[in-house]
Amino acid sequence: MVRRLSAFSLALLWVGPLFGAGLTLQVTESGYLDTQGFSVILYHSTFNRTFFDQKNTAMEMILHGRRIATNGDVRLLPTPEQWDPIPQLKSRNADRQNRRLTADVSYPEYDFFYRLEVAAEPDGVRVAVVLDKPLPERLAGRAGFNLEFLPAIYAGKAYMVDGSATGIFPVSPRDPTVSVPPPPGEPPRLPYQEQWDRDRGYRQPLPFATGKSITLGVDEPRYRVKVISETGPLSLYDGRVMAQNGWFVLRTLIPSAKTGEVVVWHIRPDVIPNWVRPPMVAYSQVGYHPDTSKVAVIELDPNYKAPSTARVVRLTESGEYKPVYEGPVSAPQRWLRYTYAKFDFSRVKEPGMYAIEYAGERTGLFRIARDVYSNTWQLTLSGYLATAMDHVSVREGYRLWHGVSHLDDARQAPPNVRHFDGWSVGPELDSPYKPGEHIPGLNVGGWYDAGDFDIQTRSQFSVIQDLALAHREFKLDYDQLAVDWDARSVEMHRPDGVPDVLQQVKHGVLQVLAQIKAVGHTFPAINEATLRHYTHLGDGASKTDNRIYSEKLGPNEVKGDYSGRPDDRWAFTTKSAAMQYGSVATLAAAATVLKGYDDALAKECLDTAIRIWNEEHAHPTRSRGGPPGPGQARPPAMSGTPRFNC
């Protein structure tokens, strides 16, 4: 069949540029500046006090349906990273009458207070940083207004400086860096932050473009935008030089000894006339059982004239899409930026391969079949969980996902410390080991946290319980992993005669039991000691040297299984009632499924669960707070009634 050109496809024929010609932005009920095809948001979310910079706050710009820029605020570095100083929002205001957004923001540790103003003006927005008092002297040459642009949009695209000088945004980071140590008298930072900067040599990248005006995405009509500085020069940096999650940063320094509007930008987006975002049809990519309800949700641009019907087409063996059902779409309902409608196609029951067509757009394919859910869970069990297995090597065909990792686990975390990601230890360690001392026996079992290499024990609880429940209810006998416990080796797509779910449950409880044997109870986490190791993106086996740290050895000295490199992970050994009961539920659940596979381990799990249950009832664990200071410990999990009976 011939597909119609959608409104989105027609919009791509626009080549411009007119740089905001005819734009009239208004403040919406939701409190942001908006016109068809372009929106500016100011502090609809804030910098997180635990995770710091998450690339989703301060001034943000959405152009033609994509968020092209974020983190527009005063920052103290050209390309701030996640743990660098962040501003604190005091208040924000949306002035509909004057079409202006304002935010009162500060760095209290520097006694630095300012106001951000983003106002609609002909053809775009005017951005200003306003000071009632001059910039503190110690921030001279450091504080500037930054706006970060998404590399996924601009990498490989052209930019132009002052209307003549040209360049291409680098696909790979390549800009030089210089060392800029902090000046004397800096406000104290948390130890892990200071160590992070020191270990990396206080590096800062140099700009790759500077001028009074910069046009980004010259060759990309959908995301072309021009920025003009009325005050100091604009400098363009590549934040990926410092971190893989860095963005392109446009920056103007705040001048010293001045008040009022110390930074003023004029932003001119090149907005395609009458642009509308194409409909987005959300459906089950897994597919549908013939007898179940089948409802797709359609997300719509409020300016889009939405058709009142949609249809389902079936893919035939010849590659033709044959219409099989056309039905009504519900009236769109507004929620935040978009409107939403439903398309019910439950009448389609015949097994086959289908897609939904709506407003000239066609979705991806999905199945309708009675066995549609039979092949949905295996990749999680024997793929994702396998690659996340700690303390073993994991191989898939020619690929080694990772070697044997963290054989040096773990050192006792020190008391009264606030660590990154919100981890903390109070004055009591709840452990027989001294701060920094090696805790033997923890280098077994467990899974990496999603996206990190640390072990979060509450996550281990959840995975073990879910796997045990799945095995008990569905008798899962799927086997595509070969596990050699003695060799610490796992190979994918190689059956070994043992259901994978049982091996994964065993792998999890080995870590749970190891914690109990080591310090008498489970504890929240085994985490990296430094940000240098926490941000590691390579093989987990290369993150540490896999040798137990000894303070008797020099920094690069090795003696057998010991080394003088303090890269071992820390054990955060705080005891809590939530962890106690979490371990009870987990071990009891594991015992029910391990019986018949590893009877000795099943008995150990059940005996340990009963012992902890009895001990906790006889001598309840008292709750206590952590040390004073910024940050928050992670909230207790494992609330509610366990799904298993001892």
XYZ file of C-alpha atoms in Angstrom:
646
model
C 0.000 0.000 0.000
C 1.070 3.617 -0.464
C 1.527 5.456 2.834
C 0.281 9.010 3.083
C 2.620 11.844 3.964
C 1.943 12.830 7.568
C 1.933 16.399 8.827
C 5.274 15.572 10.414
C 6.728 14.450 7.099
C 5.512 17.587 5.388
C 7.117 19.682 8.116
C 10.501 18.227 7.240
C 10.296 19.958 3.868
C 10.787 23.282 5.704
C 14.295 24.597 5.241
C 14.076 28.154 6.745
C 15.699 29.795 8.585
C 13.665 32.683 9.928
C 14.955 32.413 13.523
C 11.736 32.780 15.450
C 9.962 35.014 12.957
C 6.413 35.609 14.096
C 6.755 33.720 17.374
C 4.454 34.775 20.191
C 5.072 32.874 23.399
C 2.520 32.851 26.194
C 2.696 31.560 29.761
C 0.542 28.452 30.036
C -1.571 27.297 32.963
C 1.245 24.865 33.747
C 3.639 27.769 34.174
C 5.912 27.619 31.146
C 6.379 29.737 28.034
C 4.859 28.114 25.001
C 4.028 28.560 21.356
C 3.285 26.024 18.672
C 6.506 24.036 18.211
C 8.552 25.639 21.001
C 8.425 25.677 24.824
C 10.645 27.045 27.590
C 10.439 25.631 31.116
C 12.014 27.160 34.207
C 12.537 25.068 37.329
C 9.656 22.631 37.025
C 12.060 20.311 38.824
C 15.125 21.034 40.941
C 18.669 19.769 41.264
C 18.521 16.687 43.463
C 20.221 16.980 46.858
C 21.275 13.310 46.760
C 22.030 12.676 43.082
C 22.820 16.339 42.276
C 22.767 16.918 38.507
C 20.295 14.756 36.589
C 20.025 16.822 33.376
C 16.377 17.695 33.938
C 16.055 21.031 35.682
C 16.463 24.837 35.644
C 15.833 26.376 32.206
C 14.881 23.813 29.566
C 13.883 24.182 25.916
C 11.655 21.895 23.850
C 11.830 22.451 20.089
C 9.632 20.498 17.702
C 8.766 17.952 20.366
C 12.309 17.243 21.593
C 14.045 18.600 24.644
C 17.122 20.173 23.074
C 18.530 21.968 26.133
C 18.483 21.735 29.926
C 20.199 22.924 33.131
C 20.050 26.609 32.164
C 21.367 28.314 35.292
C 24.433 29.849 36.887
C 27.110 27.211 37.383
C 30.634 27.406 38.791
C 32.336 25.280 36.128
C 32.255 25.240 32.323
C 30.979 21.641 32.184
C 29.710 20.661 35.638
C 29.481 16.984 36.441
C 27.050 15.129 38.642
C 28.719 15.896 41.967
C 29.795 19.473 41.365
C 28.191 22.374 43.302
C 24.541 22.963 42.431
C 22.334 26.008 42.981
C 19.384 26.007 45.361
C 15.983 27.213 44.234
C 14.233 29.550 46.677
C 11.115 30.421 44.666
C 9.794 30.660 41.124
C 7.019 32.619 39.484
C 5.131 32.546 36.203
C 3.819 36.007 35.230
C 1.142 35.428 32.581
C 0.407 39.100 32.060
C 4.017 40.020 31.283
C 4.844 36.648 29.692
C 7.804 36.112 31.993
C 9.230 33.327 34.134
C 11.449 34.122 37.127
C 13.362 32.074 39.692
C 15.186 33.210 42.823
C 18.247 31.014 43.185
C 21.396 30.939 45.308
C 24.655 29.329 46.302
C 24.324 29.944 50.070
C 27.779 28.520 50.818
C 29.225 31.403 48.766
C 26.710 34.019 49.971
C 25.679 34.380 46.333
C 22.046 35.174 45.473
C 20.585 36.013 42.080
C 17.467 35.945 39.934
C 16.857 34.245 36.604
C 14.428 35.862 34.198
C 13.129 34.267 31.001
C 10.767 36.581 29.130
C 8.989 36.305 25.816
C 10.073 38.813 23.206
C 9.495 39.096 19.476
C 10.868 35.985 17.739
C 12.022 34.158 20.877
C 12.966 34.638 24.516
C 15.225 36.938 26.481
C 17.233 35.340 29.291
C 18.804 37.451 32.039
C 20.811 36.834 35.211
C 20.056 39.644 37.680
C 22.227 40.508 40.706
C 21.300 42.864 43.545
C 24.880 42.671 44.843
C 28.082 42.204 42.854
C 29.440 38.717 42.314
C 31.488 37.508 45.326
C 35.180 37.961 44.552
C 36.040 34.296 44.995
C 33.586 33.415 42.183
C 35.131 35.844 39.694
C 36.048 33.977 36.519
C 34.144 30.937 37.751
C 30.422 31.738 37.881
C 28.649 31.888 34.541
C 25.294 31.185 32.959
C 25.303 27.725 31.353
C 22.811 26.090 29.015
C 23.405 22.473 28.033
C 22.478 21.109 24.586
C 21.824 17.446 23.852
C 24.702 15.741 21.962
C 22.354 13.141 20.472
C 20.779 15.979 18.471
C 23.772 18.186 17.668
C 26.804 15.881 17.371
C 27.923 15.878 13.733
C 25.797 18.949 12.928
C 27.081 22.346 11.866
C 27.394 25.485 13.969
C 28.206 29.048 12.993
C 29.841 31.761 15.100
C 29.115 35.458 14.526
C 27.512 34.637 11.203
C 30.736 33.614 9.463
C 33.058 31.237 11.314
C 31.894 27.659 10.866
C 32.421 24.307 12.516
C 30.898 20.888 13.124
C 29.945 19.637 16.565
C 32.384 16.810 17.298
C 31.025 13.289 17.175
C 33.670 12.196 19.692
C 35.066 14.423 22.460
C 38.495 15.786 21.631
C 38.978 19.186 23.252
C 42.052 19.850 25.413
C 41.781 20.326 29.157
C 43.681 22.390 31.695
C 44.210 21.961 35.421
C 42.379 24.564 37.541
C 42.857 23.783 41.260
C 40.295 25.351 43.612
C 41.347 28.644 45.221
C 42.105 28.800 48.959
C 39.210 29.213 51.357
C 36.697 27.147 49.422
C 33.616 25.959 51.382
C 34.181 22.412 52.639
C 32.883 19.642 50.434
C 32.154 16.049 51.266
C 35.326 13.925 51.334
C 34.338 11.806 48.349
C 33.792 14.972 46.269
C 37.192 16.396 47.164
C 38.890 13.089 46.426
C 37.098 12.854 43.055
C 38.426 16.256 41.941
C 41.899 15.602 43.318
C 42.219 12.181 41.667
C 41.384 13.657 38.281
C 43.704 16.624 38.517
C 41.087 19.400 38.735
C 40.644 19.292 34.971
C 38.432 21.629 32.971
C 37.943 21.602 29.180
C 38.700 24.555 26.951
C 35.982 25.934 24.634
C 35.921 24.878 20.996
C 34.070 28.004 19.828
C 33.671 31.574 21.139
C 31.744 34.590 19.853
C 28.897 37.039 20.413
C 26.372 34.863 18.581
C 26.296 31.127 17.931
C 23.849 29.228 15.743
C 23.484 25.553 16.621
C 22.303 22.954 14.115
C 22.677 25.147 11.043
C 22.019 22.125 8.796
C 19.219 20.708 10.972
C 15.984 22.663 10.402
C 14.090 20.893 13.167
C 16.547 21.909 15.899
C 18.254 25.030 14.573
C 18.552 27.754 17.214
C 20.528 30.988 17.420
C 21.814 32.493 20.678
C 22.989 36.104 20.872
C 24.762 37.508 23.927
C 24.125 41.137 24.796
C 26.828 41.073 27.488
C 29.967 38.883 27.567
C 31.079 36.410 24.901
C 29.493 33.024 24.393
C 31.755 29.976 24.741
C 30.856 26.487 23.558
C 32.238 23.480 25.442
C 32.037 19.720 25.061
C 31.071 18.225 28.436
C 31.768 14.720 27.152
C 35.470 15.464 27.584
C 34.862 15.088 31.322
C 32.127 12.442 31.399
C 30.309 10.211 28.918
C 26.973 11.688 30.035
C 28.169 15.257 29.445
C 26.336 17.604 27.052
C 27.436 20.498 24.859
C 27.496 23.596 27.090
C 26.968 27.194 26.021
C 28.303 29.597 28.651
C 28.792 33.289 29.444
C 30.800 34.362 32.487
C 29.318 36.805 34.992
C 31.395 40.003 35.157
C 32.832 41.251 38.451
C 31.796 44.424 40.268
C 28.472 44.746 38.459
C 24.824 44.539 39.463
C 21.552 44.369 37.601
C 21.383 42.348 34.398
C 24.899 40.933 34.284
C 24.171 38.267 31.627
C 21.623 38.777 28.851
C 20.931 36.309 26.050
C 18.471 36.422 23.174
C 17.443 32.959 21.992
C 15.958 32.611 18.515
C 14.610 29.143 17.680
C 13.880 28.393 14.044
C 10.315 27.133 14.415
C 8.618 25.413 11.481
C 5.303 27.213 10.783
C 2.215 25.355 11.992
C 4.354 22.462 13.229
C 2.544 19.696 15.098
C 4.008 16.685 16.822
C 3.062 13.416 15.112
C 0.769 11.086 17.062
C 2.467 8.501 19.235
C 0.569 5.221 19.530
C 1.460 3.163 22.598
C 0.684 -0.532 22.363
C 1.944 -3.783 23.855
C 5.139 -4.636 22.034
C 4.916 -8.133 23.485
C 1.504 -8.575 21.896
C -1.913 -9.717 23.045
C -3.730 -12.903 23.942
C -6.763 -13.352 21.676
C -9.222 -13.263 24.575
C -7.771 -10.283 26.477
C -8.630 -6.607 26.256
C -6.638 -4.735 23.607
C -6.453 -0.967 24.076
C -3.849 1.333 22.532
C -3.178 4.773 24.031
C -2.595 7.629 21.584
C -0.581 10.659 22.687
C -1.477 13.797 20.724
C -0.220 17.313 20.245
C -3.044 19.605 21.475
C -2.782 21.482 18.150
C -3.239 18.324 16.129
C -6.603 17.762 14.446
C -6.933 14.177 15.527
C -8.824 11.720 13.292
C -11.744 10.029 15.018
C -10.888 6.511 13.872
C -7.938 4.153 13.734
C -7.525 0.773 12.151
C -5.720 -2.508 12.641
C -3.881 -4.078 9.703
C -2.616 -7.621 9.406
C 0.717 -8.513 7.795
C 0.298 -11.248 5.182
C 2.930 -13.679 3.981
C 3.397 -11.616 0.816
C 4.305 -8.535 2.888
C 0.967 -6.794 2.297
C -0.841 -5.020 5.129
C -4.496 -6.042 5.027
C -7.063 -3.926 6.978
C -9.029 -6.100 9.400
C -10.696 -3.633 11.740
C -11.486 0.072 11.897
C -12.975 1.584 15.023
C -13.553 4.809 16.942
C -10.939 6.660 18.953
C -12.128 8.139 22.235
C -12.305 11.898 22.724
C -8.836 13.246 23.639
C -8.317 14.194 27.285
C -5.682 16.761 28.344
C -2.904 15.793 30.761
C 0.078 18.112 31.175
C 1.613 18.910 27.749
C -0.400 16.509 25.600
C -3.840 15.018 25.107
C -4.566 11.307 25.224
C -7.096 9.077 23.532
C -7.816 5.349 23.508
C -8.339 2.936 20.652
C -10.054 -0.309 21.668
C -9.500 -3.136 19.192
C -10.452 -6.042 21.456
C -12.630 -7.424 18.680
C -9.514 -8.529 16.803
C -8.929 -12.096 17.993
C -7.524 -14.089 15.098
C -3.871 -15.049 15.677
C -1.416 -13.259 13.445
C 0.980 -10.338 13.054
C -0.578 -6.885 13.251
C 0.051 -3.121 13.327
C -2.080 -0.067 14.067
C -2.506 2.720 11.531
C -3.536 6.174 12.684
C -3.290 9.557 10.994
C -0.952 8.283 8.303
C 1.411 6.670 10.815
C 1.899 2.930 11.266
C 3.149 1.318 14.475
C 5.630 -1.477 14.754
C 4.413 -5.052 14.514
C 2.923 -7.055 17.363
C 1.496 -10.548 17.666
C -1.915 -11.793 18.670
C -1.473 -15.395 19.770
C -2.381 -17.753 22.582
C 1.310 -18.302 23.350
C 2.182 -14.595 23.169
C 3.568 -14.480 26.713
C 5.490 -17.751 26.517
C 8.743 -16.146 25.315
C 8.778 -12.864 27.216
C 10.541 -13.659 30.484
C 13.471 -15.834 29.454
C 15.762 -12.974 28.447
C 15.426 -11.426 31.899
C 16.188 -14.669 33.683
C 19.026 -15.979 31.541
C 20.152 -12.769 29.853
C 19.913 -9.653 31.988
C 20.289 -11.375 35.366
C 23.110 -13.508 34.016
C 25.158 -10.521 32.868
C 24.559 -8.844 36.254
C 25.941 -11.771 38.293
C 28.715 -10.534 40.566
C 31.804 -12.484 41.699
C 31.742 -14.716 38.586
C 32.722 -14.429 34.942
C 29.942 -14.401 32.353
C 30.487 -15.487 28.742
C 28.131 -15.421 25.752
C 29.564 -17.012 22.628
C 32.617 -14.961 21.635
C 31.772 -12.197 24.093
C 32.996 -12.057 27.660
C 30.424 -9.848 29.378
C 32.721 -9.501 32.375
C 35.399 -11.387 34.245
C 35.338 -12.482 37.872
C 34.731 -9.261 39.758
C 35.200 -7.980 43.301
C 37.143 -10.877 44.750
C 38.497 -8.288 47.204
C 35.087 -7.653 48.800
C 34.800 -5.879 51.141
C 36.166 -3.353 53.642
C 34.232 -2.091 56.625
C 32.813 1.361 55.858
C 33.827 4.024 58.386
C 31.369 5.509 60.914
C 29.717 8.916 60.676
C 30.054 9.178 56.922
C 27.756 10.496 54.224
C 28.590 8.689 51.024
C 27.408 9.314 47.478
C 23.987 8.145 46.278
C 22.636 8.736 49.778
C 24.438 5.878 51.515
C 25.451 6.621 55.089
C 26.711 5.046 58.283
C 25.962 6.375 61.760
C 28.192 6.280 64.816
C 27.571 2.540 65.354
C 28.861 0.117 62.742
C 26.853 -2.909 63.954
C 29.861 -4.975 62.962
C 32.751 -6.704 64.751
C 35.192 -5.207 62.229
C 37.134 -1.970 62.514
C 36.771 0.835 59.936
C 38.695 -0.077 56.800
C 39.248 -3.675 57.924
C 38.648 -6.462 55.440
C 35.445 -8.436 56.059
C 36.088 -11.958 54.760
C 33.519 -14.089 52.955
C 31.573 -11.387 51.112
C 32.999 -12.165 47.669
C 30.228 -14.577 46.663
C 26.884 -14.308 44.885
C 24.645 -11.317 44.319
C 23.865 -9.139 41.323
C 25.104 -5.721 40.246
C 22.729 -2.847 40.739
C 21.077 -1.687 37.499
C 23.581 0.635 35.843
C 26.133 0.378 38.649
C 28.518 -2.203 40.063
C 27.380 -2.017 43.682
C 25.284 -4.572 45.544
C 22.036 -3.246 46.995
C 20.770 -5.872 49.371
C 17.113 -4.879 49.234
C 17.229 -5.449 45.485
C 18.667 -8.907 46.137
C 15.709 -9.588 48.421
C 13.210 -8.583 45.737
C 14.837 -10.612 42.972
C 15.148 -13.760 45.070
C 11.543 -13.552 46.257
C 10.213 -12.913 42.750
C 12.193 -15.802 41.283
C 11.115 -18.153 44.062
C 7.481 -17.188 43.592
C 7.725 -17.630 39.810
C 9.255 -21.085 40.200
C 6.722 -22.166 42.785
C 3.737 -20.970 40.745
C 4.855 -21.918 37.224
C 7.382 -24.739 37.734
C 9.929 -23.028 35.525
C 12.416 -25.544 34.113
C 14.035 -23.249 31.516
C 17.743 -24.047 31.228
C 20.131 -21.972 29.111
C 22.927 -21.252 31.611
C 25.888 -23.385 32.534
C 27.098 -22.458 36.022
C 30.359 -23.788 37.452
C 30.332 -22.685 41.090
C 33.883 -23.789 41.850
C 35.328 -22.072 38.768
C 33.171 -18.959 39.306
C 32.109 -19.289 35.677
C 28.796 -18.754 33.881
C 28.184 -19.408 30.183
C 24.998 -18.308 28.410
C 23.052 -20.435 25.865
C 24.624 -23.599 27.251
C 22.232 -25.868 29.188
C 23.679 -27.771 32.114
C 20.634 -29.749 33.234
C 19.657 -27.397 36.091
C 16.792 -24.871 35.801
C 18.263 -21.377 35.583
C 15.808 -20.008 38.119
C 17.231 -22.327 40.801
C 20.794 -21.301 39.996
C 19.859 -17.633 40.152
C 18.099 -18.081 43.512
C 21.178 -19.864 44.821
C 23.438 -17.103 43.530
C 21.363 -14.515 45.354
C 21.134 -16.301 48.697
C 24.872 -16.961 48.730
C 25.350 -13.207 49.115
C 22.546 -12.865 51.681
C 23.927 -15.677 53.814
C 27.483 -14.359 53.435
C 26.459 -11.045 54.976
C 24.783 -12.785 57.900
C 27.779 -15.045 58.508
C 30.194 -12.109 58.290
C 28.577 -9.572 60.639
C 25.530 -11.339 62.066
C 22.874 -9.714 59.859
C 22.186 -8.427 56.362
C 23.008 -4.805 55.654
C 22.012 -2.206 53.039
C 24.847 -2.212 50.545
C 28.317 -3.002 49.313
C 29.337 0.105 47.424
C 32.352 1.646 45.735
C 34.644 3.595 48.021
C 35.364 6.403 45.554
C 33.616 8.166 42.686
C 36.507 7.148 40.470
C 35.401 3.548 40.836
C 31.692 4.308 41.009
C 31.751 5.920 37.544
C 33.632 2.981 36.007
C 32.021 1.930 32.702
C 34.232 -0.981 31.705
C 34.413 -4.617 32.735
C 33.483 -5.007 36.398
C 36.499 -7.254 36.835
C 38.834 -4.388 35.906
C 37.335 -1.895 38.369
C 39.418 -3.199 41.262
C 42.592 -5.270 41.313
C 40.715 -8.182 42.964
C 43.300 -8.234 45.760
C 42.568 -7.536 49.399
C 43.864 -4.181 50.524
C 46.700 -4.152 53.042
C 47.894 -0.928 54.618
C 51.274 -2.586 55.121
C 51.985 -2.502 51.385
C 52.906 0.438 49.169
C 50.350 1.927 46.726
C 51.467 -0.279 43.829
C 52.906 -3.168 45.819
C 51.443 -6.668 45.461
C 52.012 -9.663 47.687
C 50.000 -12.768 46.835
C 46.280 -11.999 47.272
C 47.021 -8.614 48.863
C 47.906 -5.204 47.472
C 48.451 -1.672 48.692
C 45.699 -0.269 46.472
C 42.610 0.706 48.520
C 40.115 0.055 45.718
C 38.058 -2.553 47.583
C 34.342 -1.832 47.945
C 32.881 -0.722 51.287
C 30.314 -2.657 53.294
C 27.653 -0.411 54.851
C 26.806 -2.630 57.783
C 23.977 -0.763 59.523
C 21.470 -3.146 61.090
C 17.749 -2.442 60.822
C 14.468 -4.197 61.498
C 13.484 -3.787 57.850
C 16.618 -5.620 56.743
C 16.084 -8.316 59.363
C 12.554 -9.103 58.250
C 13.567 -8.732 54.615
C 16.183 -11.435 55.067
C 13.651 -13.673 56.843
C 11.155 -13.451 53.972
C 13.890 -13.918 51.378
C 15.539 -16.936 52.938
C 12.206 -18.608 53.680
C 11.150 -18.097 50.070
C 14.436 -19.481 48.777
C 14.218 -22.553 51.029
C 10.930 -23.614 49.412
C 12.438 -23.833 45.931
C 15.991 -24.911 46.699
C 14.731 -28.077 48.391
C 15.402 -30.961 46.028
C 18.122 -29.039 44.205
C 20.487 -28.121 47.042
C 19.006 -29.568 50.201
C 21.824 -28.419 52.456
C 21.503 -24.830 51.269
C 17.700 -25.001 51.540
C 18.001 -26.155 55.161
C 20.523 -23.424 55.945
C 18.178 -20.805 54.481
C 15.174 -21.977 56.494
C 17.127 -22.445 59.719
C 18.642 -18.984 59.375
C 15.259 -17.403 58.616
C 13.678 -18.983 61.696
C 16.615 -17.971 63.903
C 16.495 -14.329 62.786
C 12.704 -14.273 63.190
C 12.985 -15.546 66.751
C 15.878 -13.222 67.612
C 14.076 -10.190 66.213
C 10.960 -10.960 68.242
C 12.960 -11.570 71.401
C 15.258 -8.564 70.930
C 13.813 -6.118 68.364
C 16.332 -4.046 66.428
C 16.021 -0.440 67.491
C 15.918 2.261 64.857
C 18.426 5.070 64.878
C 19.372 7.963 62.632
C 22.561 8.526 60.706
C 25.187 11.229 61.202
C 24.400 14.904 60.750
C 25.088 16.526 57.412
C 23.740 16.849 53.877
C 22.177 13.987 51.995
C 19.731 11.316 53.013
C 20.023 7.625 53.598
C 17.944 5.420 51.372
C 14.496 4.735 52.847
C 13.795 1.292 54.279
C 12.213 -1.170 51.906
C 10.580 -4.536 52.506
C 7.433 -3.064 54.031
C 4.195 -4.993 54.013
C 3.448 -8.673 54.546
C 5.888 -11.238 53.121
C 4.408 -13.397 50.377
C 5.865 -16.598 51.847
C 5.273 -18.415 55.101
C 8.142 -19.903 57.052
